[in-house]
mmCIF file of C-alpha atoms in Angstrom:
data_model
loop_
_atom_site.group_PDB
_atom_site.id
_atom_site.type_symbol
_atom_site.label_atom_id
_atom_site.label_comp_id
_atom_site.label_asym_id
_atom_site.label_seq_id
_atom_site.Cartn_x
_atom_site.Cartn_y
_atom_site.Cartn_z
ATOM 1 C CA MET T 1 0.000 0.000 0.000
ATOM 2 C CA GLU T 2 1.059 3.594 -0.294
ATOM 3 C CA GLU T 3 3.255 4.863 2.510
ATOM 4 C CA TYR T 4 4.073 8.513 3.157
ATOM 5 C CA VAL T 5 6.958 10.284 4.822
ATOM 6 C CA ALA T 6 6.832 13.920 5.905
ATOM 7 C CA LEU T 7 9.385 16.230 4.306
ATOM 8 C CA LYS T 8 10.074 19.902 4.759
ATOM 9 C CA GLU T 9 7.403 22.362 3.663
ATOM 10 C CA ASN T 10 4.759 19.669 4.190
ATOM 11 C CA GLU T 11 5.616 17.797 0.997
ATOM 12 C CA THR T 12 5.002 14.070 0.781
ATOM 13 C CA ILE T 13 6.242 11.337 -1.493
ATOM 14 C CA THR T 14 5.383 7.680 -1.958
ATOM 15 C CA LEU T 15 8.015 5.308 -0.678
ATOM 16 C CA GLN T 16 9.135 2.680 -3.144
ATOM 17 C CA SER T 17 7.749 -0.788 -2.395
ATOM 18 C CA ALA T 18 8.718 -3.999 -4.176
ATOM 19 C CA ARG T 19 6.109 -6.295 -5.692
ATOM 20 C CA LEU T 20 5.527 -9.716 -4.242
ATOM 21 C CA TYR T 21 6.404 -12.701 -6.399
ATOM 22 C CA ASP T 22 3.366 -13.807 -8.392
ATOM 23 C CA LEU T 23 3.106 -16.700 -10.829
ATOM 24 C CA GLY T 24 0.646 -14.839 -13.040
ATOM 25 C CA HIS T 25 3.013 -11.887 -13.269
ATOM 26 C CA ALA T 26 5.903 -14.215 -14.025
ATOM 27 C CA LEU T 27 3.996 -15.749 -16.950
ATOM 28 C CA MET T 28 2.544 -12.488 -18.273
ATOM 29 C CA PRO T 29 4.593 -9.533 -19.580
ATOM 30 C CA ASP T 30 4.408 -6.214 -17.769
ATOM 31 C CA ARG T 31 2.112 -3.845 -19.684
ATOM 32 C CA SER T 32 1.275 -1.554 -16.774
ATOM 33 C CA ALA T 33 2.204 1.514 -18.849
ATOM 34 C CA SER T 34 0.017 0.515 -21.809
ATOM 35 C CA THR T 35 -2.894 2.892 -22.336
ATOM 36 C CA ALA T 36 -4.436 0.642 -25.000
ATOM 37 C CA ILE T 37 -4.765 -2.346 -22.659
ATOM 38 C CA ARG T 38 -6.219 -0.094 -19.980
ATOM 39 C CA VAL T 39 -8.855 1.189 -22.428
ATOM 40 C CA ILE T 40 -9.640 -2.357 -23.595
ATOM 41 C CA ASN T 41 -10.036 -3.477 -19.992
ATOM 42 C CA GLU T 42 -12.549 -0.718 -19.278
ATOM 43 C CA ALA T 43 -14.372 -1.476 -22.551
ATOM 44 C CA LEU T 44 -14.741 -5.118 -21.529
ATOM 45 C CA GLN T 45 -16.174 -4.037 -18.184
ATOM 46 C CA TYR T 46 -18.715 -1.784 -19.893
ATOM 47 C CA THR T 47 -19.612 -4.588 -22.324
ATOM 48 C CA MET T 48 -20.499 -6.860 -19.418
ATOM 49 C CA PHE T 49 -22.659 -4.109 -17.931
ATOM 50 C CA LEU T 50 -24.412 -3.627 -21.290
ATOM 51 C CA ALA T 51 -25.128 -7.358 -21.451
ATOM 52 C CA LEU T 52 -26.594 -7.193 -17.947
ATOM 53 C CA ALA T 53 -28.708 -4.173 -18.943
ATOM 54 C CA GLY T 54 -30.003 -6.185 -21.904
ATOM 55 C CA VAL T 55 -31.145 -8.933 -19.545
ATOM 56 C CA PHE T 56 -32.748 -6.312 -17.287
ATOM 57 C CA ALA T 57 -34.794 -5.153 -20.302
ATOM 58 C CA VAL T 58 -36.083 -8.647 -21.159
ATOM 59 C CA PRO T 59 -39.389 -8.326 -19.230
ATOM 60 C CA TYR T 60 -40.389 -5.388 -21.453
ATOM 61 C CA TRP T 61 -40.165 -7.375 -24.693
ATOM 62 C CA LEU T 62 -40.956 -10.820 -23.280
ATOM 63 C CA PRO T 63 -44.220 -11.180 -25.302
ATOM 64 C CA LEU T 64 -42.211 -10.771 -28.520
ATOM 65 C CA LEU T 65 -39.883 -13.697 -27.827
ATOM 66 C CA THR T 66 -39.743 -16.362 -30.529
ATOM 67 C CA ASP T 67 -37.247 -18.588 -28.717
ATOM 68 C CA GLY T 68 -38.162 -18.752 -25.063
ATOM 69 C CA ARG T 69 -40.904 -18.688 -22.464
ATOM 70 C CA ARG T 70 -43.288 -15.809 -22.990
ATOM 71 C CA ASP T 71 -45.002 -16.610 -19.684
ATOM 72 C CA ALA T 72 -41.796 -16.459 -17.620
ATOM 73 C CA LYS T 73 -42.414 -14.590 -14.371
ATOM 74 C CA VAL T 74 -39.385 -12.315 -14.423
ATOM 75 C CA TYR T 75 -39.306 -8.684 -13.361
ATOM 76 C CA THR T 76 -36.677 -5.995 -13.773
ATOM 77 C CA VAL T 77 -36.934 -4.914 -10.128
ATOM 78 C CA ASP T 78 -36.145 -8.446 -8.963
ATOM 79 C CA MET T 79 -33.166 -8.674 -11.326
ATOM 80 C CA VAL T 80 -31.705 -5.360 -10.156
ATOM 81 C CA THR T 81 -32.306 -6.290 -6.512
ATOM 82 C CA ARG T 82 -30.485 -9.587 -6.880
ATOM 83 C CA PHE T 83 -27.526 -7.882 -8.553
ATOM 84 C CA LEU T 84 -27.212 -5.077 -5.994
ATOM 85 C CA VAL T 85 -27.590 -7.407 -3.003
ATOM 86 C CA SER T 86 -24.885 -9.685 -4.418
ATOM 87 C CA LEU T 87 -22.517 -6.751 -4.944
ATOM 88 C CA ALA T 88 -23.233 -5.312 -1.490
ATOM 89 C CA ILE T 89 -22.482 -8.592 0.286
ATOM 90 C CA GLY T 90 -19.443 -9.211 -1.904
ATOM 91 C CA HIS T 91 -17.921 -5.788 -1.264
ATOM 92 C CA PHE T 92 -18.565 -6.115 2.464
ATOM 93 C CA LEU T 93 -16.579 -9.369 2.447
ATOM 94 C CA ARG T 94 -13.913 -7.664 0.329
ATOM 95 C CA MET T 95 -13.651 -4.819 2.832
ATOM 96 C CA CYS T 96 -13.156 -7.326 5.648
ATOM 97 C CA CYS T 97 -10.260 -8.865 3.699
ATOM 98 C CA TYR T 98 -8.177 -5.903 2.550
ATOM 99 C CA LEU T 99 -8.589 -3.902 5.763
ATOM 100 C CA VAL T 100 -6.971 -6.621 7.867
ATOM 101 C CA THR T 101 -4.107 -7.427 5.452
ATOM 102 C CA SER T 102 -2.489 -4.856 3.159
ATOM 103 C CA LEU T 103 -0.134 -6.168 0.498
ATOM 104 C CA PRO T 104 2.414 -4.138 -1.478
ATOM 105 C CA GLY T 105 0.574 -2.835 -4.511
ATOM 106 C CA PRO T 106 1.737 -4.303 -7.840
ATOM 107 C CA ALA T 107 0.551 -1.285 -9.851
ATOM 108 C CA GLN T 108 3.115 1.050 -11.384
ATOM 109 C CA HIS T 109 2.089 4.061 -9.292
ATOM 110 C CA CYS T 110 2.526 2.023 -6.101
ATOM 111 C CA ILE T 111 6.192 1.136 -6.602
ATOM 112 C CA VAL T 112 7.677 4.340 -8.019
ATOM 113 C CA ASP T 113 8.287 7.707 -6.407
ATOM 114 C CA MET T 114 5.625 10.261 -7.143
ATOM 115 C CA ASN T 115 4.753 13.644 -5.736
ATOM 116 C CA ASN T 116 1.470 13.280 -3.894
ATOM 117 C CA LYS T 117 1.263 16.768 -2.502
ATOM 118 C CA PRO T 118 -2.368 17.991 -2.498
ATOM 119 C CA LYS T 119 -2.799 20.924 -4.844
ATOM 120 C CA THR T 120 -6.200 22.252 -3.773
ATOM 121 C CA VAL T 121 -8.455 22.189 -0.730
ATOM 122 C CA MET T 122 -10.830 19.857 -2.576
ATOM 123 C CA ASP T 123 -7.993 17.349 -3.004
ATOM 124 C CA ILE T 124 -7.684 17.214 0.770
ATOM 125 C CA LEU T 125 -11.428 16.952 1.425
ATOM 126 C CA THR T 126 -12.469 14.570 -1.343
ATOM 127 C CA SER T 127 -9.522 12.210 -1.752
ATOM 128 C CA PRO T 128 -7.508 10.536 1.026
ATOM 129 C CA ARG T 129 -4.799 9.905 -1.574
ATOM 130 C CA VAL T 130 -4.050 11.939 -4.649
ATOM 131 C CA GLY T 131 -2.526 8.881 -6.294
ATOM 132 C CA GLY T 132 -4.388 5.696 -7.242
ATOM 133 C CA ASN T 133 -5.429 2.983 -4.816
ATOM 134 C CA CYS T 134 -2.751 0.545 -3.766
ATOM 135 C CA GLY T 135 -3.906 -1.364 -0.701
ATOM 136 C CA ASP T 136 -7.323 -2.751 -1.701
ATOM 137 C CA LEU T 137 -6.022 -5.949 -3.279
ATOM 138 C CA ILE T 138 -7.502 -9.086 -1.717
ATOM 139 C CA PHE T 139 -9.766 -9.566 -3.397
ATOM 140 C CA SER T 140 -10.366 -7.955 -6.802
ATOM 141 C CA GLY T 141 -13.469 -5.771 -6.990
ATOM 142 C CA HIS T 142 -13.394 -5.841 -10.805
ATOM 143 C CA MET T 143 -13.434 -9.629 -10.850
ATOM 144 C CA LEU T 144 -16.169 -9.762 -8.220
ATOM 145 C CA THR T 145 -18.339 -7.546 -10.427
ATOM 146 C CA VAL T 146 -17.630 -9.545 -13.583
ATOM 147 C CA VAL T 147 -18.460 -12.918 -12.024
ATOM 148 C CA THR T 148 -21.567 -11.490 -10.330
ATOM 149 C CA ILE T 149 -22.803 -10.121 -13.659
ATOM 150 C CA PHE T 150 -22.108 -13.464 -15.322
ATOM 151 C CA SER T 151 -23.989 -15.338 -12.569
ATOM 152 C CA ILE T 152 -27.062 -13.092 -12.780
ATOM 153 C CA ILE T 153 -27.150 -13.373 -16.573
ATOM 154 C CA GLN T 154 -26.794 -17.154 -16.365
ATOM 155 C CA LEU T 155 -29.631 -17.377 -13.833
ATOM 156 C CA TYR T 156 -32.113 -15.544 -16.035
ATOM 157 C CA VAL T 157 -31.155 -16.637 -19.549
ATOM 158 C CA GLU T 158 -31.485 -20.283 -18.490
ATOM 159 C CA CYS T 159 -34.878 -19.406 -17.053
ATOM 160 C CA ILE T 160 -36.251 -17.425 -19.995
ATOM 161 C CA PHE T 161 -34.611 -18.643 -23.181
ATOM 162 C CA SER T 162 -34.171 -22.070 -24.690
ATOM 163 C CA ARG T 163 -31.171 -24.173 -23.747
ATOM 164 C CA ARG T 164 -29.485 -23.483 -27.074
ATOM 165 C CA THR T 165 -29.898 -19.698 -26.833
ATOM 166 C CA SER T 166 -28.756 -19.540 -23.215
ATOM 167 C CA LEU T 167 -25.683 -21.615 -24.077
ATOM 168 C CA LEU T 168 -24.795 -19.245 -26.923
ATOM 169 C CA VAL T 169 -25.118 -16.217 -24.621
ATOM 170 C CA LEU T 170 -22.884 -17.763 -21.966
ATOM 171 C CA LEU T 171 -20.311 -18.868 -24.543
ATOM 172 C CA ALA T 172 -20.196 -15.309 -25.905
ATOM 173 C CA LEU T 173 -19.629 -13.767 -22.454
ATOM 174 C CA SER T 174 -17.103 -16.294 -21.130
ATOM 175 C CA PRO T 175 -14.191 -15.120 -23.358
ATOM 176 C CA LEU T 176 -14.856 -11.508 -22.319
ATOM 177 C CA ALA T 177 -14.550 -12.405 -18.638
ATOM 178 C CA PHE T 178 -11.364 -14.423 -19.231
ATOM 179 C CA TRP T 179 -9.916 -11.623 -21.365
ATOM 180 C CA GLN T 180 -10.453 -9.175 -18.540
ATOM 181 C CA VAL T 181 -8.548 -11.457 -16.159
ATOM 182 C CA LEU T 182 -5.586 -11.409 -18.531
ATOM 183 C CA ASN T 183 -5.751 -7.623 -18.893
ATOM 184 C CA ILE T 184 -5.763 -7.087 -15.130
ATOM 185 C CA LEU T 185 -2.658 -9.243 -14.796
ATOM 186 C CA LEU T 186 -0.985 -7.477 -17.727
ATOM 187 C CA LEU T 187 -1.667 -4.098 -16.130
ATOM 188 C CA ARG T 188 -0.378 -5.382 -12.778
ATOM 189 C CA ALA T 189 -3.523 -4.060 -11.120
ATOM 190 C CA HIS T 190 -3.863 -7.184 -8.952
ATOM 191 C CA TYR T 191 -2.036 -10.311 -7.950
ATOM 192 C CA THR T 192 -3.295 -13.671 -9.185
ATOM 193 C CA VAL T 193 -4.527 -14.576 -5.703
ATOM 194 C CA ASP T 194 -6.825 -11.528 -5.818
ATOM 195 C CA MET T 195 -8.491 -12.903 -8.942
ATOM 196 C CA VAL T 196 -8.802 -16.449 -7.614
ATOM 197 C CA VAL T 197 -10.372 -15.384 -4.315
ATOM 198 C CA ALA T 198 -12.767 -13.012 -6.117
ATOM 199 C CA VAL T 199 -14.021 -15.820 -8.370
ATOM 200 C CA GLU T 200 -14.445 -18.168 -5.401
ATOM 201 C CA VAL T 201 -16.369 -15.607 -3.331
ATOM 202 C CA ALA T 202 -18.623 -14.596 -6.238
ATOM 203 C CA LEU T 203 -19.441 -18.213 -7.105
ATOM 204 C CA PHE T 204 -20.107 -18.983 -3.444
ATOM 205 C CA LEU T 205 -22.497 -16.037 -3.230
ATOM 206 C CA ASN T 206 -24.249 -17.186 -6.396
ATOM 207 C CA LEU T 207 -24.707 -20.697 -5.005
ATOM 208 C CA THR T 208 -25.894 -19.717 -1.532
ATOM 209 C CA LEU T 209 -27.825 -16.553 -2.335
ATOM 210 C CA HIS T 210 -29.557 -17.398 -5.612
ATOM 211 C CA ARG T 211 -29.640 -21.183 -5.735
ATOM 212 C CA LEU T 212 -30.308 -22.134 -2.115
ATOM 213 C CA TRP T 213 -31.636 -19.233 -0.044
ATOM 214 C CA TRP T 214 -33.455 -17.012 -2.556
ATOM 215 C CA VAL T 215 -35.129 -19.806 -4.547
ATOM 216 C CA SER T 216 -38.605 -18.988 -3.211
ATOM 217 C CA ASP T 217 -38.549 -15.581 -4.872
ATOM 218 C CA HIS T 218 -40.999 -15.430 -7.773
ATOM 219 C CA ALA T 219 -38.371 -13.876 -10.033
ATOM 220 C CA VAL T 220 -36.882 -17.321 -10.655
ATOM 221 C CA CYS T 221 -39.174 -19.028 -13.141
ATOM 222 C CA GLU T 222 -41.573 -20.968 -10.956
ATOM 223 C CA GLU T 223 -43.027 -22.950 -13.826
ATOM 224 C CA GLY T 224 -39.714 -24.339 -15.051
ATOM 225 C CA SER T 225 -37.264 -23.509 -17.784
ATOM 226 C CA VAL T 226 -37.547 -23.924 -21.514
ATOM 227 C CA SER T 227 -35.555 -27.117 -21.373
ATOM 228 C CA GLY T 228 -38.585 -28.842 -19.903
ATOM 229 C CA THR T 229 -37.630 -29.059 -16.254
ATOM 230 C CA PRO T 230 -40.773 -28.180 -14.289
ATOM 231 C CA SER T 231 -40.805 -26.577 -10.913
ATOM 232 C CA ASP T 232 -41.988 -28.611 -7.951
ATOM 233 C CA THR T 233 -43.844 -25.637 -6.455
ATOM 234 C CA ASN T 234 -47.652 -26.075 -6.278
ATOM 235 C CA SER T 235 -47.552 -29.134 -8.520
ATOM 236 C CA GLU T 236 -50.215 -31.843 -8.616
ATOM 237 C CA SER T 237 -49.755 -35.444 -9.600
ATOM 238 C CA VAL T 238 -51.648 -36.110 -12.806
ATOM 239 C CA ILE T 239 -52.345 -39.535 -14.290
ATOM 240 C CA ILE T 240 -52.832 -39.780 -18.051
ATOM 241 C CA HIS T 241 -54.691 -42.750 -19.557
ATOM 242 C CA PHE T 242 -55.143 -43.627 -23.213
ATOM 243 C CA ASP T 243 -58.309 -45.396 -24.422
ATOM 244 C CA GLU T 244 -57.894 -48.502 -26.561
ATOM 245 C CA GLU T 245 -59.685 -47.088 -29.600
ATOM 246 C CA VAL T 246 -61.594 -44.111 -30.935
ATOM 247 C CA VAL T 247 -65.029 -44.490 -32.546
ATOM 248 C CA ASP T 248 -66.226 -42.015 -35.167
ATOM 249 C CA GLU T 249 -69.963 -42.206 -36.012
ATOM 250 C CA GLY T 250 -70.233 -45.706 -34.559
ATOM 251 C CA ARG T 251 -67.394 -47.232 -36.597
ATOM 252 C CA PRO T 252 -63.971 -48.193 -35.207
ATOM 253 C CA VAL T 253 -61.097 -46.111 -36.512
ATOM 254 C CA SER T 254 -57.485 -47.273 -36.656
ATOM 255 C CA GLU T 255 -54.929 -45.825 -34.243
ATOM 256 C CA SER T 256 -52.984 -44.144 -37.045
ATOM 257 C CA ALA T 257 -56.017 -42.299 -38.353
ATOM 258 C CA LEU T 258 -57.056 -40.437 -35.199
ATOM 259 C CA PRO T 259 -55.368 -39.502 -31.935
ATOM 260 C CA LYS T 260 -56.495 -41.490 -28.934
ATOM 261 C CA VAL T 261 -58.762 -40.073 -26.260
ATOM 262 C CA LEU T 262 -56.889 -38.465 -23.379
ATOM 263 C CA VAL T 263 -58.330 -38.991 -19.909
ATOM 264 C CA ILE T 264 -56.536 -36.832 -17.330
ATOM 265 C CA THR T 265 -57.261 -37.871 -13.765
ATOM 266 C CA SER T 266 -56.219 -35.803 -10.762
ATOM 267 C CA PRO T 267 -56.653 -37.101 -7.194
ATOM 268 C CA ASP T 268 -58.428 -33.898 -6.097
ATOM 269 C CA SER T 269 -60.425 -33.050 -9.205
ATOM 270 C CA ASN T 270 -62.813 -34.490 -11.737
ATOM 271 C CA SER T 271 -61.483 -36.342 -14.741
ATOM 272 C CA GLU T 272 -61.210 -34.492 -18.023
ATOM 273 C CA SER T 273 -61.655 -36.151 -21.382
ATOM 274 C CA LEU T 274 -60.060 -34.618 -24.455
ATOM 275 C CA SER T 275 -60.679 -35.970 -27.916
ATOM 276 C CA GLY T 276 -59.666 -34.487 -31.215
ATOM 277 C CA GLN T 277 -59.291 -34.984 -34.919
ATOM 278 C CA GLY T 278 -56.924 -32.704 -36.822
ATOM 279 C CA GLU T 279 -57.152 -29.307 -35.123
ATOM 280 C CA THR T 280 -60.597 -29.834 -33.514
ATOM 281 C CA LEU T 281 -60.726 -30.470 -29.753
ATOM 282 C CA GLU T 282 -63.721 -31.241 -27.546
ATOM 283 C CA CYS T 283 -63.443 -30.973 -23.776
ATOM 284 C CA SER T 284 -65.807 -32.418 -21.177
ATOM 285 C CA GLN T 285 -65.794 -33.189 -17.450
ATOM 286 C CA ASN T 286 -67.326 -36.291 -15.890
ATOM 287 C CA ASP T 287 -67.405 -37.711 -12.382
ATOM 288 C CA GLU T 288 -64.877 -40.390 -11.604
#
């Protein structure tokens, strides 16, 4: 982290601090001075946010879907709430980590001498340090945000869209997340351990918060996903019987000519008989 020493005339400088050995840094070249990689890294972050915003907008054009569940019970407020709660818990855990252990910052501005003398009163009031952050390392806030966005998108695309479409969306976002990991290491913004712990914490939050504890929320498709997996909530056991043959105007008809009669029997309701030929259906209810 940044350390300061008082000099004459109230000037301060940053003491030089060596980086810790890191396997990711040893395998990746140092591009901490590259403006292009820094811009690409920010662009990838904004792309993930745009993808999340697109998922937030799904409830507004849900009736127009051609590949998905138009009756999916998803709401933008629930999506935003899940995302913000995940980030709030994640950053609270992150605060508990970097406040108790401060590592030497691997960033370029953390290991070279620089004049950090405040130039205006607002610099003193609004920024504890004129230079960039150096001590908030374990774990990476950027990686926490990326994995949280990916988890929220995965939760809802699997719920709304078909299995094929959701797989394509996740395959398109996965390289962006991995690319951002490489950029962060190239820029020496974090150590590799910061990235690993961030992924573990974000995945743990996704499992406990969205898959185990928050499953009763109606934002997660209660009626099942497009892949055909129904929800067990408020389900009834239904028995389906098929009659041996169908008779049309008193004459037996072969099985290939007409669909068989469906008799749906529920333990707590009357039986329903459905018969049809072509596109015509007749429905009736009889006592068991």
